[in-house]
Structures are given as C-alpha cells and as structure tokens.
C-alpha cells in the first residue's frame, strides 16, 4: 500500500528546498502523533475522577482501589525503555500501530469490565501498550522534524499536549462521569485510537532497516525490574509508610538493580540504553527537567483537585473547567517559546525561567483557605504555572531528543516518558506522606477536633504540599542552570519517514 507521504516523496522537491517530502504532510503526521499522545496523557488522570463511580458499580474496596491506578503506572513506567528500544529495532511505525491497537483493545475490555479483576487487568494492558506507543510517537516526531524552525513549532505543540493533557483529562473524566458513565472514560480511547490509526496507516511509511541488532536481554530485565521496584516502592510508601519493610526493600532493590543496569550497559555490544544518550549535558538536563516537573505537576493536580472538590465542593466537571486557564497558559507558552525565545536567550535561561515562574505560581497557592475565592487565589496561580511549566517542558522536549542518531531516537524518547512517570510516582508518594503528616500535626493539638478544625487541617495539608512542590521547582531550576549548556539544541539526525 502506497501512503500519501510516499506519493509526495516521489514528486521532485522544489528547487532550493532541502527538506524531505511535503511540508503539509509533515504537519498531518504531527496531528496523528498528537492525537495518540493526548490519548496516553489523558489516561493518566481521566480515570481518577471516574474511580469512585467505578468502585460503586463493581463493588471493590478502598484498599483495592489504588490498583486501578497503580497497575497502569507499574506496567507503563517499567516497560518504557523496552518500548523505546523496540521502536528503534522493529520500526517506529510498526510499534506505533501495535501500541495503538493494543491500547484500544485494552480500553474496550476495561470499559466492559464486569468485575474488579478484569478492570485492573485492562489497566495493566493499557500500561504495556502505552509503553510501546508513547516513545514511538515522540521518536517519530524527532526524526520527522529536523529543520530547526519547524522542529521548534512541532515540539512546542507536542509539549503543550503532553503538559496540558493531564488537566484536560480531569475535565473529560468529569464530563463523561457526570453525563454518561464511568465506563466511557475507557471507551473514549477507541475514538482517539481510531483517528490516529487511520492517520498512521495513510501517512507513516514502513521502516526499512539495513541491520537489526539483538535486543539487550540482561539490560532489559535489569532496568524493567528496577523501574518496577521503584514505582511499586513509592506506591507502597504512599499507603504503608516509608519505614515499612516492603517499601524499603523495593526501593533499595530498585536502586541496586539500576546500578547493575548501568554496569551492564557499559559492557554489552548493543545496549538497551546507550550511555551516550544520557551523558550528553543537554539531554541529561532535559530529563531532569521533565522529572522535576513530573513530581510537582502530578501532585498539584492531585491535591488541588482534592481542595476544589472537598473544601470548595466543586463538582467533577466544574473542577475540570477550573483547570482550563492552566491549559491555556501551557498551550500559549509551549507553542511560542521554543521558536521565539530559545533561539534568542538559549535553552538554559528558558528552562530556568519556566521553573521559577511555575514556583511563584505554586507558592501563591499556599494562600488558599477553607473558603477561598477562585478568581483571587487560584486563577492567578494556575495561569503562572501553565506559562512556567509549558515553557520548561516544551524546551526540555526539544533538548531531550537533540543530537541523537536516528537509531537511538526511540530510547531517547522513552527516557522522557520514563522521567515523567517516575517523577509522578515519587511526587504522589512523597507529597501524600507530607500532606498526611501536616494534617495529623495540625489536629494533634486540637482534641477533639471540630468540623472546622478538620477543614483547616485539610487545607494545611494541601498548602504544605504546595510549598514543597515550589521548592522542588526551584531545585530543578538550580540543577538545570548548572548542567544545561546555553546553546540551542541541535536537531537529531533525520530519518526518512517515507519509503524511497
């Protein structure tokens, strides 16, 4: 089957145009990749709002409820590097399509789930296929847009989707749960997948490899087990505490396995993650940026959602609408900063500025009270965080895949998703523990606690997490400022997305 882009490639390019293929077709490729990325990012938050309704319908316990979220996080987080390398070895188009189809099937099974076990199994399957899909999408973007001006715009749009998708998931989850059924938060993925699948078949060309190196099985097993242990360890910390023997065992074991993985990658012929990918200062600083944003942003969504729904008594859909100014700020900064600001002041200055703007926005949130006006206390913070996080994340997306050989594009892209996923797991566990401690400390001196005291304690727990998240953004700014060179990232080596 001849794709639309293959037909475009067959035609001679205009004189003086050194770019491959059609300018218009590349933007259609971006649209396809954006739809797939939106589906994966939405899924991280869209299920959260529907979870109480699903629990009521299927009758599972509060103790079991976390597995609907944790099952997805464990599979997705632990398999991302493998998924990225598979896309390098077997073709990004093939991996992308397999990921799309698998994710859609898993979503359909989850939507039709008759019991808790099937729902969790479907969430695990979503994580598995998401780990194929997410790095394939970003690596396809990396090798498709190599002209600097277009690359900045494309990565800005993709970064806006990655950053704002979580907030949009809250809105979509609230709307579907309130107006339809919790099952539709799973079924809606079929719509996204169908659109992206048609586009992928029509626009993406098949990968032709001159050689196919063997997969690094020892490294794959080591890093998959390490990431599983770390994500699960932080999940255990959230529910059982940091001193629990199982929590410590998984976290320590995960760190040891990571050290084993690094040892192995220095000695195998075809490493799963070539260390040249992460030792480049621009890429390393970009991964740290995404990691720090993951810690603060995931926690902010969680605790600000709690605050708006439990303290201010917003409905799920109103809560989702309340986040839209942050989405607008992210979209505005992500789509303008990479092309306008980075070439003028450099990526280091841009990322540091983004972190600091986000930190100011997060710090402003600490002024909330039991009964706070949205327009005066929440809205300004959301706008600042949207602008700051969009600025830092879109720039980091460009830096994270800059200068890589096309054979490493998949695993370099997977590192972006891995950094964000592990950051989110750490942020949720760490800040949940800090929130619980702040709540208990506030109530301890006020026995027996009145309803007003409990309400104030809840707000105290939220503001504590916001202070910590602001501090994390400041630390991210300092580390990035020390590591990242202030030179404009070089595009990665292009790979024809079209067959010749």
Coordinates of C-alpha atoms in Angstrom, one line a residue:
X1 CA 0.0 0.0 0.0
X2 CA 1.4 3.4 -1.0
X3 CA 1.0 6.0 1.6
X4 CA 0.1 9.7 1.0
X5 CA 3.6 10.7 2.1
X6 CA 5.2 8.2 -0.2
X7 CA 3.4 9.7 -3.2
X8 CA 4.6 13.1 -2.1
X9 CA 8.1 11.9 -1.8
X10 CA 8.0 10.5 -5.3
X11 CA 7.5 14.0 -6.7
X12 CA 10.6 16.2 -7.0
X13 CA 11.1 18.7 -4.3
X14 CA 11.1 22.4 -5.2
X15 CA 14.4 23.9 -6.1
X16 CA 16.3 25.0 -3.1
X17 CA 14.2 23.1 -0.7
X18 CA 16.5 20.7 1.2
X19 CA 13.7 19.3 3.3
X20 CA 12.3 15.8 2.6
X21 CA 8.8 15.4 1.4
X22 CA 5.8 17.7 1.8
X23 CA 5.7 20.5 4.3
X24 CA 1.9 20.0 4.7
X25 CA 2.2 16.2 5.1
X26 CA 4.6 16.5 8.0
X27 CA 2.1 18.6 9.9
X28 CA -0.5 15.9 9.3
X29 CA 2.0 13.5 10.8
X30 CA 2.2 15.8 13.8
X31 CA -1.6 15.8 14.1
X32 CA -1.7 12.0 14.2
X33 CA 1.1 11.8 16.8
X34 CA -0.6 14.5 18.8
X35 CA -3.9 12.5 19.0
X36 CA -2.1 9.4 20.2
X37 CA -0.1 11.3 22.7
X38 CA -3.2 13.0 24.0
X39 CA -4.9 9.6 24.5
X40 CA -2.0 8.3 26.6
X41 CA -1.6 11.5 28.7
X42 CA -5.4 11.8 29.3
X43 CA -5.4 8.3 30.6
X44 CA -3.2 9.3 33.5
X45 CA -5.9 11.5 35.0
X46 CA -9.2 10.8 33.3
X47 CA -9.6 7.5 35.3
X48 CA -9.0 9.2 38.6
X49 CA -12.2 11.2 38.6
X50 CA -14.3 8.2 37.4
X51 CA -12.8 5.9 40.1
X52 CA -15.4 6.5 42.8
X53 CA -18.2 5.6 40.4
X54 CA -16.4 2.5 39.1
X55 CA -15.9 1.4 42.7
X56 CA -19.6 1.8 43.5
X57 CA -20.6 -0.1 40.3
X58 CA -18.1 -3.0 40.7
X59 CA -18.1 -3.1 44.5
X60 CA -14.4 -3.2 45.2
X61 CA -12.8 -2.0 48.5
X62 CA -10.9 1.2 49.2
X63 CA -7.8 -0.9 49.8
X64 CA -8.1 -2.4 46.3
X65 CA -9.0 0.9 44.6
X66 CA -5.4 2.0 44.2
X67 CA -4.6 -0.9 41.9
X68 CA -6.6 0.6 39.1
X69 CA -4.1 3.5 39.1
X70 CA -1.0 1.5 40.3
X71 CA -1.5 -1.3 37.8
X72 CA -1.2 1.1 34.9
X73 CA 1.7 3.0 36.4
X74 CA 3.7 -0.1 37.1
X75 CA 3.3 -1.5 33.6
X76 CA 3.8 1.8 31.8
X77 CA 6.8 3.0 33.9
X78 CA 8.7 -0.2 34.0
X79 CA 8.4 -1.0 30.3
X80 CA 9.0 2.4 28.7
X81 CA 12.7 1.9 27.9
X82 CA 12.0 -1.5 26.4
X83 CA 9.2 0.0 24.3
X84 CA 11.5 2.8 23.1
X85 CA 14.2 0.3 22.1
X86 CA 11.7 -1.9 20.3
X87 CA 10.6 1.0 18.2
X88 CA 14.3 1.5 17.2
X89 CA 14.7 -2.2 16.4
X90 CA 11.5 -3.1 14.7
X91 CA 10.4 0.2 13.2
X92 CA 8.6 3.2 14.8
X93 CA 5.5 2.9 12.5
X94 CA 5.0 -0.8 13.4
X95 CA 5.5 -0.2 17.1
X96 CA 3.2 2.8 17.0
X97 CA 0.4 0.9 15.3
X98 CA 0.7 -2.1 17.6
X99 CA 0.6 0.2 20.6
X100 CA -2.5 2.0 19.2
X101 CA -4.4 -1.2 18.5
X102 CA -3.4 -2.8 21.9
X103 CA -4.3 0.3 23.8
X104 CA -7.7 0.5 22.2
X105 CA -8.5 -3.2 22.8
X106 CA -7.4 -2.9 26.4
X107 CA -9.6 0.2 26.8
X108 CA -12.6 -1.6 25.3
X109 CA -12.1 -4.5 27.7
X110 CA -11.8 -2.1 30.7
X111 CA -15.0 -0.3 29.7
X112 CA -16.9 -3.5 29.6
X113 CA -15.3 -4.9 32.8
X114 CA -17.8 -7.0 34.8
X115 CA -15.6 -7.1 37.9
X116 CA -12.5 -5.6 39.6
X117 CA -10.0 -8.2 38.3
X118 CA -10.9 -7.5 34.6
X119 CA -10.7 -3.7 35.2
X120 CA -7.2 -4.0 36.7
X121 CA -6.0 -6.4 34.0
X122 CA -7.2 -4.0 31.3
X123 CA -5.3 -1.1 33.1
X124 CA -2.1 -3.2 33.1
X125 CA -2.6 -4.0 29.4
X126 CA -3.1 -0.2 28.8
X127 CA 0.2 0.4 30.5
X128 CA 2.0 -2.2 28.4
X129 CA 0.8 -0.9 25.1
X130 CA 1.2 2.7 26.3
X131 CA 4.9 1.9 26.9
X132 CA 5.1 1.0 23.2
X133 CA 3.0 3.9 22.0
X134 CA 4.4 6.9 23.8
X135 CA 8.1 6.6 22.9
X136 CA 7.3 5.6 19.3
X137 CA 5.2 8.8 18.9
X138 CA 7.9 11.1 20.3
X139 CA 10.7 9.4 18.3
X140 CA 8.6 9.7 15.1
X141 CA 8.3 13.4 15.8
X142 CA 12.1 13.5 16.4
X143 CA 13.1 12.0 13.1
X144 CA 10.3 13.8 11.1
X145 CA 11.0 17.4 12.0
X146 CA 14.7 18.2 11.6
X147 CA 14.5 21.7 10.2
X148 CA 15.1 24.0 13.2
X149 CA 12.2 26.4 12.8
X150 CA 9.7 23.6 12.1
X151 CA 11.1 21.4 14.8
X152 CA 10.6 24.1 17.5
X153 CA 7.0 24.6 16.5
X154 CA 6.3 20.9 16.3
X155 CA 7.9 20.1 19.7
X156 CA 6.1 23.1 21.2
X157 CA 2.7 21.8 20.1
X158 CA 3.6 18.2 21.2
X159 CA 4.9 19.6 24.6
X160 CA 1.6 21.5 25.1
X161 CA -0.3 18.3 24.5
X162 CA 1.9 16.4 27.0
X163 CA 1.7 19.1 29.6
X164 CA -2.0 20.1 29.3
X165 CA -3.4 16.6 28.7
X166 CA -3.5 15.8 32.5
X167 CA -5.7 18.9 33.1
X168 CA -7.9 18.1 30.1
X169 CA -8.2 14.5 31.5
X170 CA -9.8 16.0 34.7
X171 CA -12.4 17.9 32.6
X172 CA -13.1 15.0 30.2
X173 CA -13.3 12.5 33.1
X174 CA -15.7 14.8 35.0
X175 CA -17.9 15.3 31.9
X176 CA -18.1 11.7 31.0
X177 CA -18.7 10.5 34.5
X178 CA -21.4 13.1 35.2
X179 CA -23.2 12.9 31.8
X180 CA -22.7 9.3 30.7
X181 CA -20.9 6.6 32.8
X182 CA -17.5 5.9 34.3
X183 CA -17.2 3.2 31.5
X184 CA -16.9 6.0 28.9
X185 CA -13.6 7.2 30.3
X186 CA -12.3 3.9 28.8
X187 CA -14.5 3.7 25.7
X188 CA -13.5 7.2 24.6
X189 CA -10.0 5.9 23.9
X190 CA -11.4 4.0 21.0
X191 CA -12.3 7.2 19.2
X192 CA -8.8 8.6 19.7
X193 CA -7.2 5.3 18.6
X194 CA -9.3 5.0 15.5
X195 CA -8.4 8.5 14.3
X196 CA -4.7 8.0 15.0
X197 CA -4.7 4.5 13.4
X198 CA -6.2 5.7 10.1
X199 CA -3.7 8.6 10.0
X200 CA -0.8 6.3 10.8
X201 CA -1.7 3.8 8.1
X202 CA -2.1 6.6 5.5
X203 CA 0.8 8.8 6.5
X204 CA 3.6 6.8 8.1
X205 CA 5.9 4.8 5.9
X206 CA 7.2 1.3 6.8
X207 CA 10.6 1.2 8.4
X208 CA 13.4 -0.5 6.4
X209 CA 16.4 -1.4 8.5
X210 CA 19.7 -2.5 6.9
X211 CA 20.6 -4.4 10.1
X212 CA 18.7 -5.4 13.2
X213 CA 20.9 -5.7 16.3
X214 CA 20.0 -8.2 19.0
X215 CA 18.0 -7.0 22.0
X216 CA 19.9 -6.5 25.2
X217 CA 18.1 -9.0 27.3
X218 CA 20.2 -8.7 30.5
X219 CA 19.9 -5.0 30.4
X220 CA 16.2 -5.2 29.6
X221 CA 15.5 -7.5 32.6
X222 CA 17.6 -5.4 34.9
X223 CA 16.0 -2.0 34.1
X224 CA 12.5 -3.3 33.9
X225 CA 12.8 -4.9 37.3
X226 CA 14.5 -1.8 38.6
X227 CA 11.8 0.6 37.4
X228 CA 9.0 -1.8 38.6
X229 CA 10.6 -1.9 42.1
X230 CA 11.0 1.8 42.3
X231 CA 7.5 2.7 41.1
X232 CA 6.0 0.0 43.3
X233 CA 8.1 1.0 46.3
X234 CA 6.8 4.6 46.1
X235 CA 3.3 3.3 45.7
X236 CA 3.8 1.2 48.9
X237 CA 5.2 4.3 50.7
X238 CA 2.1 6.2 50.0
X239 CA -0.1 3.6 51.6
X240 CA 2.1 1.8 54.1
X241 CA 4.7 4.5 55.0
X242 CA 8.4 4.9 54.3
X243 CA 9.6 2.7 57.2
X244 CA 7.6 -0.3 56.0
X245 CA 10.0 -3.2 55.3
X246 CA 8.4 -4.0 51.9
X247 CA 8.6 -0.3 50.9
X248 CA 12.3 -0.1 51.8
X249 CA 13.0 -3.5 50.2
X250 CA 11.6 -2.5 46.9
X251 CA 13.2 1.0 46.8
X252 CA 16.7 -0.3 47.8
X253 CA 16.3 -3.2 45.4
X254 CA 15.4 -0.9 42.6
X255 CA 18.4 1.3 43.2
X256 CA 20.7 -1.7 43.2
X257 CA 19.2 -3.0 40.0
X258 CA 19.7 0.4 38.4
X259 CA 23.4 0.2 39.3
X260 CA 23.5 -3.3 37.8
X261 CA 21.9 -1.9 34.7
X262 CA 24.4 0.9 34.3
X263 CA 27.2 -1.7 34.8
X264 CA 25.8 -3.9 32.1
X265 CA 25.2 -1.1 29.6
X266 CA 28.9 -0.3 29.6
X267 CA 29.8 -3.8 28.6
X268 CA 27.3 -5.2 26.1
X269 CA 27.6 -4.7 22.4
X270 CA 24.0 -3.5 21.7
X271 CA 22.9 -1.8 25.0
X272 CA 19.2 -1.1 25.6
X273 CA 20.1 2.4 26.7
X274 CA 23.5 3.5 25.2
X275 CA 25.0 5.7 27.9
X276 CA 25.8 8.3 25.2
X277 CA 22.1 9.2 25.2
X278 CA 22.1 10.3 28.9
X279 CA 25.6 11.6 29.3
X280 CA 25.1 14.5 26.9
X281 CA 24.6 17.5 29.1
X282 CA 21.7 19.0 27.2
X283 CA 19.7 15.7 27.2
X284 CA 20.6 14.9 30.8
X285 CA 19.4 18.4 32.0
X286 CA 16.2 17.9 29.9
X287 CA 15.4 14.6 31.5
X288 CA 16.0 16.2 34.9
X289 CA 13.6 19.0 33.9
X290 CA 10.8 16.6 32.9
X291 CA 11.5 14.5 36.1
X292 CA 11.1 17.6 38.4
X293 CA 8.0 18.8 36.5
X294 CA 6.5 15.3 36.9
X295 CA 7.0 15.5 40.7
X296 CA 5.3 18.9 41.1
X297 CA 2.7 18.7 38.4
X298 CA 1.2 15.3 39.2
X299 CA 1.0 16.2 42.9
X300 CA -0.5 19.6 42.1
X301 CA -3.3 18.0 40.0
X302 CA -4.0 15.6 42.9
X303 CA -4.1 18.0 45.8
X304 CA -5.7 20.9 44.1
X305 CA -8.4 18.6 42.8
X306 CA -9.0 17.4 46.4
X307 CA -9.1 21.0 47.6
X308 CA -11.6 22.1 45.0
X309 CA -13.9 19.1 45.3
X310 CA -13.7 18.6 49.1
X311 CA -13.1 22.0 50.5
X312 CA -14.8 24.2 47.9
X313 CA -17.3 21.5 47.0
X314 CA -16.9 21.8 43.2
X315 CA -18.4 19.1 41.1
X316 CA -16.0 17.0 39.0
X317 CA -16.8 18.8 35.8
X318 CA -16.5 22.3 37.4
X319 CA -13.1 21.1 38.8
X320 CA -12.1 20.3 35.3
X321 CA -13.2 23.6 33.9
X322 CA -11.3 25.4 36.7
X323 CA -8.1 23.9 35.4
X324 CA -8.6 25.3 31.8
X325 CA -6.7 28.6 32.4
X326 CA -3.7 26.5 33.2
X327 CA -4.2 24.6 30.0
X328 CA -4.4 27.9 28.1
X329 CA -1.2 29.1 29.7
X330 CA 0.6 25.8 28.8
X331 CA -0.6 25.9 25.2
X332 CA 0.3 29.6 24.8
X333 CA 3.8 29.2 26.2
X334 CA 4.6 25.8 24.6
X335 CA 3.6 26.9 21.1
X336 CA 5.6 30.2 21.2
X337 CA 8.6 29.8 23.5
X338 CA 10.6 27.2 21.5
X339 CA 10.5 29.2 18.3
X340 CA 10.7 32.7 19.7
X341 CA 12.6 32.6 23.0
X342 CA 15.0 29.6 22.8
X343 CA 17.0 30.9 19.8
X344 CA 17.4 34.3 21.4
X345 CA 18.2 33.6 25.1
X346 CA 19.1 29.9 24.9
X347 CA 17.6 26.7 26.5
X348 CA 19.2 27.1 29.9
X349 CA 17.8 30.6 30.5
X350 CA 14.4 29.5 29.2
X351 CA 14.1 26.4 31.3
X352 CA 15.3 28.1 34.5
X353 CA 12.8 31.0 33.9
X354 CA 10.0 28.5 33.3
X355 CA 10.8 26.7 36.6
X356 CA 10.9 29.9 38.5
X357 CA 7.6 31.2 37.1
X358 CA 6.0 27.9 38.0
X359 CA 7.5 28.1 41.5
X360 CA 5.9 31.5 42.0
X361 CA 2.6 30.2 40.9
X362 CA 2.8 27.2 43.2
X363 CA 3.8 29.4 46.1
X364 CA 0.8 31.7 45.6
X365 CA -1.4 28.6 46.1
X366 CA -0.3 28.4 49.7
X367 CA -2.5 31.4 50.4
X368 CA -5.7 29.4 50.0
X369 CA -8.1 29.0 52.9
X370 CA -11.1 26.9 53.9
X371 CA -13.4 29.2 51.8
X372 CA -11.2 30.8 49.1
X373 CA -12.4 32.8 46.1
X374 CA -11.3 31.1 42.8
X375 CA -10.6 34.3 40.9
X376 CA -8.3 35.9 43.5
X377 CA -6.4 32.9 44.9
X378 CA -6.5 30.0 42.4
X379 CA -6.8 31.5 39.0
X380 CA -3.5 33.6 39.1
X381 CA -1.6 30.6 40.3
X382 CA -2.9 28.4 37.5
X383 CA -2.1 30.9 34.8
X384 CA 1.5 31.3 36.1
X385 CA 2.0 27.6 36.5
X386 CA 0.7 27.0 33.0
X387 CA 3.0 29.5 31.5
X388 CA 6.0 28.3 33.5
X389 CA 5.6 24.6 33.1
X390 CA 4.8 25.0 29.4
X391 CA 7.9 27.0 28.9
X392 CA 10.2 24.5 30.7
X393 CA 8.5 21.3 29.3
X394 CA 8.4 22.3 25.7
X395 CA 12.1 23.3 25.8
X396 CA 13.0 20.1 27.6
X397 CA 11.2 18.0 24.9
X398 CA 13.5 19.6 22.3
X399 CA 16.6 19.1 24.3
X400 CA 15.8 15.5 25.4
X401 CA 16.0 14.3 21.8
X402 CA 18.5 16.7 20.4
X403 CA 21.5 15.4 18.5
X404 CA 20.7 11.7 18.7
X405 CA 21.3 9.3 15.9
X406 CA 18.0 8.1 14.5
X407 CA 18.8 4.6 15.7
X408 CA 18.7 5.9 19.3
X409 CA 15.6 8.2 18.8
X410 CA 13.2 5.6 20.4
X411 CA 15.1 5.0 23.6
X412 CA 15.9 8.7 23.9
X413 CA 12.2 9.5 23.6
X414 CA 11.4 6.7 26.1
X415 CA 13.7 8.4 28.7
X416 CA 11.4 11.5 28.5
X417 CA 8.4 9.4 29.4
X418 CA 10.3 7.4 32.0
X419 CA 11.5 10.6 33.7
X420 CA 8.0 12.0 33.8
X421 CA 6.4 8.7 35.0
X422 CA 8.9 8.1 37.8
X423 CA 8.8 11.7 38.8
X424 CA 5.0 11.5 39.1
X425 CA 5.2 8.3 41.2
X426 CA 7.8 9.9 43.5
X427 CA 5.8 13.2 43.8
X428 CA 2.5 11.4 44.5
X429 CA 4.0 9.2 47.3
X430 CA 6.3 11.8 48.8
X431 CA 3.8 14.7 48.9
X432 CA 1.0 12.4 50.0
X433 CA 3.1 11.4 53.0
X434 CA 3.9 15.1 53.8
X435 CA 0.3 16.0 53.5
X436 CA -0.8 13.3 55.9
X437 CA 1.9 14.4 58.4
X438 CA 0.8 18.0 58.2
X439 CA -2.8 17.0 58.7
X440 CA -2.0 14.9 61.8
X441 CA 0.2 17.6 63.3
X442 CA -2.5 20.3 62.9
X443 CA -5.1 18.1 64.5
X444 CA -2.9 16.7 67.3
X445 CA -3.1 19.8 69.5
X446 CA -6.9 20.3 68.9
X447 CA -8.5 17.3 70.6
X448 CA -11.3 16.5 70.0
X449 CA -11.2 18.2 66.5
X450 CA -14.2 20.1 65.4
X451 CA -15.5 20.0 61.8
X452 CA -13.9 23.5 61.3
X453 CA -10.6 22.1 62.7
X454 CA -10.7 19.2 60.3
X455 CA -11.4 21.5 57.4
X456 CA -8.5 23.7 58.3
X457 CA -6.2 20.7 58.8
X458 CA -7.1 19.6 55.2
X459 CA -6.1 23.0 53.8
X460 CA -2.9 22.9 55.9
X461 CA -2.0 19.5 54.3
X462 CA -2.6 21.0 50.8
X463 CA -0.6 24.1 51.4
X464 CA 2.3 22.0 52.8
X465 CA 2.5 20.1 49.6
X466 CA 2.4 23.3 47.5
X467 CA 5.3 24.7 49.4
X468 CA 7.3 21.5 48.8
X469 CA 6.4 21.5 45.1
X470 CA 7.5 25.1 44.8
X471 CA 10.8 24.1 46.4
X472 CA 11.2 21.2 44.0
X473 CA 10.8 23.6 41.1
X474 CA 13.4 25.9 42.5
X475 CA 15.8 23.0 42.9
X476 CA 15.0 21.9 39.3
X477 CA 15.9 25.4 38.2
X478 CA 19.3 25.4 40.1
X479 CA 20.3 21.9 38.8
X480 CA 19.3 22.7 35.2
X481 CA 21.1 26.0 35.4
X482 CA 24.3 24.2 36.4
X483 CA 24.1 21.4 33.9
X484 CA 22.5 22.6 30.7
X485 CA 24.6 24.4 28.1
X486 CA 23.0 27.6 26.9
X487 CA 23.4 26.7 23.3
X488 CA 20.5 26.0 21.0
X489 CA 19.9 22.2 20.8
X490 CA 20.9 20.6 17.5
X491 CA 18.2 18.6 15.7
X492 CA 18.6 14.8 15.8
X493 CA 19.7 13.1 12.7
X494 CA 16.7 12.7 10.4
X495 CA 15.3 9.5 9.1
X496 CA 13.1 9.4 6.0
X497 CA 9.6 8.8 7.1
X498 CA 8.9 7.9 3.5
X499 CA 9.9 4.9 1.6
X500 CA 12.0 5.5 -1.5

